[in-house]
Amino acid sequence: GAVVSQHPSRVICKSGTSVKIECRSLDFQATTMFWYRQFPKQSLMLMATSNEGSKATYEQGVEKDKFLINHASLTLSTLTVTSAHPEDSSFYICSAGRGVTGELFFGEGSRLTVL
Amino acid sequence: DAKTTQPPSMDCAEGRAANLPCNHSTISGNEYVYWYRQIHSQGPQYIIHGLKNNETNEMASLIITEDRKSSTLILPHATLRDTAVYYCIVRFTSGTYKYIFGTGTRLKVLA
């Protein structure tokens, strides 16, 4: 099956710093990628839709200036958590849609801990 | 927008069939039903999807009612490794076909 890879899988940072998470589709081109966050024992919450070569579309309540998304190529999207605070600690998951039916493949997730 | 409802949790004995229901009563004619599962601290894993007809693959079977308002995911012989949260998703087809996750069903397979 298709593979989507995220890096890093775990990151710990100090409050006030910025953290970048990469999402790559390894064996297919993804014009659309999605970013989710997940708190413990909760479901995945869609944060934004990332389209190659254009601005991301953010879900209601998600701060676009805090969560910067860049989709510069058909195989790479990045999420940057700017000026991170402890409440930003979460599990961040990316996904990429493939083909006409848009079947979604998910990365392994990145666990962010802000001290 | 179509939404899904699932029971929050289920138990199943190892080796028995696990039947996970999902209601999607407001689904529209061109929306697919997808099933994913998430094992602790991993990204969701694709299981199966369907539109109208029942579907089967090496992992599971998907039974969709004739009116398409509900579906059932069947794991024919559950193993301990099938313990996970199972999500039923109706895929929106407007714009960028984003996937919205509901609360899912936490399946525990018991030895």
PDB file of C-alpha atoms in Angstrom:
ATOM      1  CA  GLY A   1       0.000   0.000   0.000  1.00  0.00           C
ATOM      2  CA  ALA A   2       0.890   3.633  -0.255  1.00  0.00           C
ATOM      3  CA  VAL A   3       3.253   5.017   2.351  1.00  0.00           C
ATOM      4  CA  VAL A   4       3.121   8.353   4.091  1.00  0.00           C
ATOM      5  CA  SER A   5       6.019   9.199   6.362  1.00  0.00           C
ATOM      6  CA  GLN A   6       6.250  11.782   9.115  1.00  0.00           C
ATOM      7  CA  HIS A   7       9.317  13.205  10.785  1.00  0.00           C
ATOM      8  CA  PRO A   8      10.120  13.541  13.590  1.00  0.00           C
ATOM      9  CA  SER A   9       8.057  10.897  15.369  1.00  0.00           C
ATOM     10  CA  ARG A  10       8.715  12.537  18.727  1.00  0.00           C
ATOM     11  CA  VAL A  11       9.873  16.014  19.599  1.00  0.00           C
ATOM     12  CA  ILE A  12      10.319  17.833  22.868  1.00  0.00           C
ATOM     13  CA  CYS A  13      10.808  21.573  22.849  1.00  0.00           C
ATOM     14  CA  LYS A  14      10.849  24.509  25.187  1.00  0.00           C
ATOM     15  CA  SER A  15       7.958  26.899  25.439  1.00  0.00           C
ATOM     16  CA  GLY A  16       8.267  29.764  22.961  1.00  0.00           C
ATOM     17  CA  THR A  17      10.207  27.867  20.325  1.00  0.00           C
ATOM     18  CA  SER A  18       8.951  26.739  16.927  1.00  0.00           C
ATOM     19  CA  VAL A  19       8.772  23.158  15.744  1.00  0.00           C
ATOM     20  CA  LYS A  20       8.498  21.865  12.180  1.00  0.00           C
ATOM     21  CA  ILE A  21       6.939  18.513  11.305  1.00  0.00           C
ATOM     22  CA  GLU A  22       7.378  17.040   7.844  1.00  0.00           C
ATOM     23  CA  CYS A  23       4.948  14.816   5.988  1.00  0.00           C
ATOM     24  CA  ARG A  24       6.041  12.978   2.863  1.00  0.00           C
ATOM     25  CA  SER A  25       4.168  10.747   0.459  1.00  0.00           C
ATOM     26  CA  LEU A  26       6.818   8.223  -0.513  1.00  0.00           C
ATOM     27  CA  ASP A  27       5.362   6.461  -3.525  1.00  0.00           C
ATOM     28  CA  PHE A  28       2.678   8.703  -4.933  1.00  0.00           C
ATOM     29  CA  GLN A  29       2.065  12.353  -5.646  1.00  0.00           C
ATOM     30  CA  ALA A  30      -0.369  14.025  -3.311  1.00  0.00           C
ATOM     31  CA  THR A  31      -1.952  17.245  -4.451  1.00  0.00           C
ATOM     32  CA  THR A  32      -3.863  17.368  -1.181  1.00  0.00           C
ATOM     33  CA  MET A  33      -2.658  16.605   2.298  1.00  0.00           C
ATOM     34  CA  PHE A  34      -4.465  16.926   5.611  1.00  0.00           C
ATOM     35  CA  TRP A  35      -3.224  17.720   9.091  1.00  0.00           C
ATOM     36  CA  TYR A  36      -4.913  16.403  12.204  1.00  0.00           C
ATOM     37  CA  ARG A  37      -4.229  16.690  15.892  1.00  0.00           C
ATOM     38  CA  GLN A  38      -5.270  14.236  18.550  1.00  0.00           C
ATOM     39  CA  PHE A  39      -5.410  14.636  22.308  1.00  0.00           C
ATOM     40  CA  PRO A  40      -5.236  11.569  24.591  1.00  0.00           C
ATOM     41  CA  LYS A  41      -8.281   9.312  24.348  1.00  0.00           C
ATOM     42  CA  GLN A  42      -9.935  11.614  21.829  1.00  0.00           C
ATOM     43  CA  SER A  43     -10.632  11.328  18.144  1.00  0.00           C
ATOM     44  CA  LEU A  44      -8.650  12.972  15.377  1.00  0.00           C
ATOM     45  CA  MET A  45      -9.506  16.597  14.790  1.00  0.00           C
ATOM     46  CA  LEU A  46      -8.964  18.010  11.327  1.00  0.00           C
ATOM     47  CA  MET A  47      -6.834  21.141  11.494  1.00  0.00           C
ATOM     48  CA  ALA A  48      -6.304  22.091   7.872  1.00  0.00           C
ATOM     49  CA  THR A  49      -6.260  21.005   4.283  1.00  0.00           C
ATOM     50  CA  SER A  50      -3.020  21.580   2.444  1.00  0.00           C
ATOM     51  CA  ASN A  51      -3.032  21.972  -1.328  1.00  0.00           C
ATOM     52  CA  GLU A  52       0.156  21.883  -3.354  1.00  0.00           C
ATOM     53  CA  GLY A  53       1.141  25.325  -4.531  1.00  0.00           C
ATOM     54  CA  SER A  54      -1.594  27.223  -2.721  1.00  0.00           C
ATOM     55  CA  LYS A  55      -2.537  28.394   0.737  1.00  0.00           C
ATOM     56  CA  ALA A  56      -3.866  25.918   3.229  1.00  0.00           C
ATOM     57  CA  THR A  57      -7.506  25.935   4.240  1.00  0.00           C
ATOM     58  CA  TYR A  58      -7.919  25.941   8.006  1.00  0.00           C
ATOM     59  CA  GLU A  59     -10.821  24.530   9.977  1.00  0.00           C
ATOM     60  CA  GLN A  60     -12.786  26.836  12.189  1.00  0.00           C
ATOM     61  CA  GLY A  61     -11.007  27.597  15.428  1.00  0.00           C
ATOM     62  CA  VAL A  62      -7.524  26.692  14.181  1.00  0.00           C
ATOM     63  CA  GLU A  63      -5.105  29.633  14.237  1.00  0.00           C
ATOM     64  CA  LYS A  64      -3.406  29.882  10.874  1.00  0.00           C
ATOM     65  CA  ASP A  65      -0.650  32.121  12.237  1.00  0.00           C
ATOM     66  CA  LYS A  66       0.202  29.590  14.899  1.00  0.00           C
ATOM     67  CA  PHE A  67       0.063  26.485  12.748  1.00  0.00           C
ATOM     68  CA  LEU A  68       1.868  27.315   9.533  1.00  0.00           C
ATOM     69  CA  ILE A  69       1.359  24.846   6.722  1.00  0.00           C
ATOM     70  CA  ASN A  70       3.428  24.702   3.577  1.00  0.00           C
ATOM     71  CA  HIS A  71       2.865  22.305   0.685  1.00  0.00           C
ATOM     72  CA  ALA A  72       5.694  23.183  -1.637  1.00  0.00           C
ATOM     73  CA  SER A  73       5.814  19.978  -3.652  1.00  0.00           C
ATOM     74  CA  LEU A  74       3.601  17.059  -4.563  1.00  0.00           C
ATOM     75  CA  THR A  75       5.313  14.851  -2.007  1.00  0.00           C
ATOM     76  CA  LEU A  76       5.984  17.149   0.936  1.00  0.00           C
ATOM     77  CA  SER A  77       3.879  19.170   3.338  1.00  0.00           C
ATOM     78  CA  THR A  78       5.157  20.757   6.523  1.00  0.00           C
ATOM     79  CA  LEU A  79       3.431  21.911   9.688  1.00  0.00           C
ATOM     80  CA  THR A  80       5.219  24.471  11.830  1.00  0.00           C
ATOM     81  CA  VAL A  81       3.953  25.091  15.329  1.00  0.00           C
ATOM     82  CA  THR A  82       5.109  28.608  16.096  1.00  0.00           C
ATOM     83  CA  SER A  83       5.824  29.921  19.571  1.00  0.00           C
ATOM     84  CA  ALA A  84       4.787  26.610  21.057  1.00  0.00           C
ATOM     85  CA  HIS A  85       3.150  26.445  24.467  1.00  0.00           C
ATOM     86  CA  PRO A  86       2.419  23.463  26.706  1.00  0.00           C
ATOM     87  CA  GLU A  87      -1.213  23.388  25.531  1.00  0.00           C
ATOM     88  CA  ASP A  88       0.086  22.681  22.009  1.00  0.00           C
ATOM     89  CA  SER A  89       1.413  19.343  23.236  1.00  0.00           C
ATOM     90  CA  SER A  90      -0.439  16.765  21.201  1.00  0.00           C
ATOM     91  CA  PHE A  91      -0.211  13.989  18.626  1.00  0.00           C
ATOM     92  CA  TYR A  92      -0.080  15.476  15.126  1.00  0.00           C
ATOM     93  CA  ILE A  93      -0.959  13.265  12.178  1.00  0.00           C
ATOM     94  CA  CYS A  94      -0.777  13.985   8.491  1.00  0.00           C
ATOM     95  CA  SER A  95      -2.506  12.217   5.658  1.00  0.00           C
ATOM     96  CA  ALA A  96      -2.364  12.297   1.900  1.00  0.00           C
ATOM     97  CA  GLY A  97      -5.049  11.583  -0.639  1.00  0.00           C
ATOM     98  CA  ARG A  98      -4.264   9.473  -3.667  1.00  0.00           C
ATOM     99  CA  GLY A  99      -5.942   9.189  -7.018  1.00  0.00           C
ATOM    100  CA  VAL A 100      -9.410  10.032  -8.222  1.00  0.00           C
ATOM    101  CA  THR A 101     -11.171   8.396  -5.285  1.00  0.00           C
ATOM    102  CA  GLY A 102      -8.941  10.255  -2.868  1.00  0.00           C
ATOM    103  CA  GLU A 103      -8.222   7.267  -0.666  1.00  0.00           C
ATOM    104  CA  LEU A 104      -6.466   8.607   2.387  1.00  0.00           C
ATOM    105  CA  PHE A 105      -3.189   7.278   3.753  1.00  0.00           C
ATOM    106  CA  PHE A 106      -1.902   8.361   7.135  1.00  0.00           C
ATOM    107  CA  GLY A 107       1.520   8.997   8.532  1.00  0.00           C
ATOM    108  CA  GLU A 108       2.749   7.436  11.737  1.00  0.00           C
ATOM    109  CA  GLY A 109       2.112  10.607  13.698  1.00  0.00           C
ATOM    110  CA  SER A 110       4.380  13.036  15.554  1.00  0.00           C
ATOM    111  CA  ARG A 111       4.147  13.473  19.278  1.00  0.00           C
ATOM    112  CA  LEU A 112       4.958  16.991  20.381  1.00  0.00           C
ATOM    113  CA  THR A 113       5.724  17.769  23.997  1.00  0.00           C
ATOM    114  CA  VAL A 114       6.196  21.409  24.938  1.00  0.00           C
ATOM    115  CA  LEU A 115       7.881  22.001  28.278  1.00  0.00           C
TER     116      LEU A 115
ATOM    117  CA  ASP B   1     -22.786  17.076   5.962  1.00  0.00           C
ATOM    118  CA  ALA B   2     -23.166  13.413   6.710  1.00  0.00           C
ATOM    119  CA  LYS B   3     -22.086  12.281  10.140  1.00  0.00           C
ATOM    120  CA  THR B   4     -21.554   8.891  11.675  1.00  0.00           C
ATOM    121  CA  THR B   5     -22.452   7.427  15.027  1.00  0.00           C
ATOM    122  CA  GLN B   6     -20.792   4.396  16.526  1.00  0.00           C
ATOM    123  CA  PRO B   7     -20.999   2.653  19.896  1.00  0.00           C
ATOM    124  CA  PRO B   8     -18.152   3.873  22.112  1.00  0.00           C
ATOM    125  CA  SER B   9     -16.830   0.438  22.981  1.00  0.00           C
ATOM    126  CA  MET B  10     -17.210  -3.278  22.314  1.00  0.00           C
ATOM    127  CA  ASP B  11     -15.620  -6.486  23.517  1.00  0.00           C
ATOM    128  CA  CYS B  12     -15.074  -9.569  21.410  1.00  0.00           C
ATOM    129  CA  ALA B  13     -13.659 -12.998  22.252  1.00  0.00           C
ATOM    130  CA  GLU B  14     -10.520 -13.983  20.406  1.00  0.00           C
ATOM    131  CA  GLY B  15     -11.311 -16.140  17.371  1.00  0.00           C
ATOM    132  CA  ARG B  16     -14.887 -14.938  17.124  1.00  0.00           C
ATOM    133  CA  ALA B  17     -16.284 -12.515  14.598  1.00  0.00           C
ATOM    134  CA  ALA B  18     -16.331  -8.859  15.587  1.00  0.00           C
ATOM    135  CA  ASN B  19     -19.259  -6.907  14.167  1.00  0.00           C
ATOM    136  CA  LEU B  20     -18.893  -3.153  14.427  1.00  0.00           C
ATOM    137  CA  PRO B  21     -21.952  -1.092  13.501  1.00  0.00           C
ATOM    138  CA  CYS B  22     -22.091   2.430  12.141  1.00  0.00           C
ATOM    139  CA  ASN B  23     -25.030   4.704  11.464  1.00  0.00           C
ATOM    140  CA  HIS B  24     -24.813   7.295   8.713  1.00  0.00           C
ATOM    141  CA  SER B  25     -28.453   8.155   8.139  1.00  0.00           C
ATOM    142  CA  THR B  26     -27.791  11.433   6.272  1.00  0.00           C
ATOM    143  CA  ILE B  27     -25.364   9.986   3.764  1.00  0.00           C
ATOM    144  CA  SER B  28     -25.848  11.196   0.214  1.00  0.00           C
ATOM    145  CA  GLY B  29     -25.770   9.120  -2.924  1.00  0.00           C
ATOM    146  CA  ASN B  30     -22.211   9.843  -3.989  1.00  0.00           C
ATOM    147  CA  GLU B  31     -20.512   9.498  -0.613  1.00  0.00           C
ATOM    148  CA  TYR B  32     -18.394   6.517   0.266  1.00  0.00           C
ATOM    149  CA  VAL B  33     -18.214   4.743   3.615  1.00  0.00           C
ATOM    150  CA  TYR B  34     -14.657   4.217   4.805  1.00  0.00           C
ATOM    151  CA  TRP B  35     -13.359   2.281   7.772  1.00  0.00           C
ATOM    152  CA  TYR B  36     -10.049   2.918   9.476  1.00  0.00           C
ATOM    153  CA  ARG B  37      -8.566   1.706  12.699  1.00  0.00           C
ATOM    154  CA  GLN B  38      -6.035   3.209  15.044  1.00  0.00           C
ATOM    155  CA  ILE B  39      -3.824   1.213  17.305  1.00  0.00           C
ATOM    156  CA  HIS B  40      -2.493   3.145  20.259  1.00  0.00           C
ATOM    157  CA  SER B  41      -0.122   5.981  19.360  1.00  0.00           C
ATOM    158  CA  GLN B  42      -0.055   5.168  15.659  1.00  0.00           C
ATOM    159  CA  GLY B  43      -1.595   6.759  12.603  1.00  0.00           C
ATOM    160  CA  PRO B  44      -4.923   5.353  11.384  1.00  0.00           C
ATOM    161  CA  GLN B  45      -4.773   2.302   9.139  1.00  0.00           C
ATOM    162  CA  TYR B  46      -7.089   1.854   6.165  1.00  0.00           C
ATOM    163  CA  ILE B  47      -9.328  -1.214   6.374  1.00  0.00           C
ATOM    164  CA  ILE B  48     -11.986  -1.106   3.686  1.00  0.00           C
ATOM    165  CA  HIS B  49     -14.439   1.152   1.905  1.00  0.00           C
ATOM    166  CA  GLY B  50     -17.627   0.849  -0.107  1.00  0.00           C
ATOM    167  CA  LEU B  51     -20.370   2.742  -1.865  1.00  0.00           C
ATOM    168  CA  LYS B  52     -23.411   0.502  -2.265  1.00  0.00           C
ATOM    169  CA  ASN B  53     -22.331  -3.107  -2.546  1.00  0.00           C
ATOM    170  CA  ASN B  54     -20.886  -5.274   0.179  1.00  0.00           C
ATOM    171  CA  GLU B  55     -17.122  -5.480   0.058  1.00  0.00           C
ATOM    172  CA  THR B  56     -14.553  -7.979   1.282  1.00  0.00           C
ATOM    173  CA  ASN B  57     -10.783  -7.917   1.444  1.00  0.00           C
ATOM    174  CA  GLU B  58      -8.092  -9.769   3.339  1.00  0.00           C
ATOM    175  CA  MET B  59      -8.752  -7.782   6.495  1.00  0.00           C
ATOM    176  CA  ALA B  60     -12.508  -7.486   6.764  1.00  0.00           C
ATOM    177  CA  SER B  61     -15.944  -7.409   5.210  1.00  0.00           C
ATOM    178  CA  LEU B  62     -18.182  -4.383   4.879  1.00  0.00           C
ATOM    179  CA  ILE B  63     -21.938  -4.786   4.817  1.00  0.00           C
ATOM    180  CA  ILE B  64     -23.917  -1.724   3.720  1.00  0.00           C
ATOM    181  CA  THR B  65     -27.692  -1.710   4.102  1.00  0.00           C
ATOM    182  CA  GLU B  66     -29.789  -1.240   1.016  1.00  0.00           C
ATOM    183  CA  ASP B  67     -30.850   2.259   2.068  1.00  0.00           C
ATOM    184  CA  ARG B  68     -27.188   3.034   2.849  1.00  0.00           C
ATOM    185  CA  LYS B  69     -28.106   4.522   6.196  1.00  0.00           C
ATOM    186  CA  SER B  70     -25.952   2.106   8.144  1.00  0.00           C
ATOM    187  CA  SER B  71     -23.106  -0.332   7.716  1.00  0.00           C
ATOM    188  CA  THR B  72     -21.295  -3.054   9.628  1.00  0.00           C
ATOM    189  CA  LEU B  73     -17.624  -3.862   9.610  1.00  0.00           C
ATOM    190  CA  ILE B  74     -16.933  -7.536  10.187  1.00  0.00           C
ATOM    191  CA  LEU B  75     -13.614  -8.916  11.366  1.00  0.00           C
ATOM    192  CA  PRO B  76     -14.229 -12.634  10.765  1.00  0.00           C
ATOM    193  CA  HIS B  77     -11.770 -14.077  13.273  1.00  0.00           C
ATOM    194  CA  ALA B  78     -10.666 -11.417  15.716  1.00  0.00           C
ATOM    195  CA  THR B  79      -7.196 -11.642  17.230  1.00  0.00           C
ATOM    196  CA  LEU B  80      -5.629  -9.757  20.098  1.00  0.00           C
ATOM    197  CA  ARG B  81      -3.840  -7.561  17.557  1.00  0.00           C
ATOM    198  CA  ASP B  82      -7.218  -6.308  16.347  1.00  0.00           C
ATOM    199  CA  THR B  83      -7.667  -4.405  19.604  1.00  0.00           C
ATOM    200  CA  ALA B  84      -7.917  -0.797  18.426  1.00  0.00           C
ATOM    201  CA  VAL B  85     -10.251   2.144  17.900  1.00  0.00           C
ATOM    202  CA  TYR B  86     -12.290   1.670  14.735  1.00  0.00           C
ATOM    203  CA  TYR B  87     -13.540   4.700  12.851  1.00  0.00           C
ATOM    204  CA  CYS B  88     -16.365   4.762  10.346  1.00  0.00           C
ATOM    205  CA  ILE B  89     -16.101   7.773   8.062  1.00  0.00           C
ATOM    206  CA  VAL B  90     -18.359   9.119   5.394  1.00  0.00           C
ATOM    207  CA  ARG B  91     -16.209  10.924   2.936  1.00  0.00           C
ATOM    208  CA  PHE B  92     -17.367  14.337   1.900  1.00  0.00           C
ATOM    209  CA  THR B  93     -17.039  14.811  -1.812  1.00  0.00           C
ATOM    210  CA  SER B  94     -17.401  18.595  -1.979  1.00  0.00           C
ATOM    211  CA  GLY B  95     -14.197  20.462  -2.625  1.00  0.00           C
ATOM    212  CA  THR B  96     -11.216  18.556  -1.309  1.00  0.00           C
ATOM    213  CA  TYR B  97     -12.972  15.432  -0.005  1.00  0.00           C
ATOM    214  CA  LYS B  98     -11.835  15.933   3.539  1.00  0.00           C
ATOM    215  CA  TYR B  99     -12.311  13.142   6.066  1.00  0.00           C
ATOM    216  CA  ILE B 100     -14.005  13.992   9.341  1.00  0.00           C
ATOM    217  CA  PHE B 101     -13.520  11.488  12.144  1.00  0.00           C
ATOM    218  CA  GLY B 102     -16.224  10.682  14.661  1.00  0.00           C
ATOM    219  CA  THR B 103     -15.618   9.240  18.095  1.00  0.00           C
ATOM    220  CA  GLY B 104     -15.089   5.672  16.884  1.00  0.00           C
ATOM    221  CA  THR B 105     -15.568   2.331  18.625  1.00  0.00           C
ATOM    222  CA  ARG B 106     -12.915   1.050  20.999  1.00  0.00           C
ATOM    223  CA  LEU B 107     -12.766  -2.699  20.324  1.00  0.00           C
ATOM    224  CA  LYS B 108     -11.118  -4.885  22.886  1.00  0.00           C
ATOM    225  CA  VAL B 109     -10.415  -8.465  21.863  1.00  0.00           C
ATOM    226  CA  LEU B 110     -10.312 -10.731  24.881  1.00  0.00           C
ATOM    227  CA  ALA B 111      -8.181 -13.835  25.210  1.00  0.00           C
TER     228      ALA B 111
END
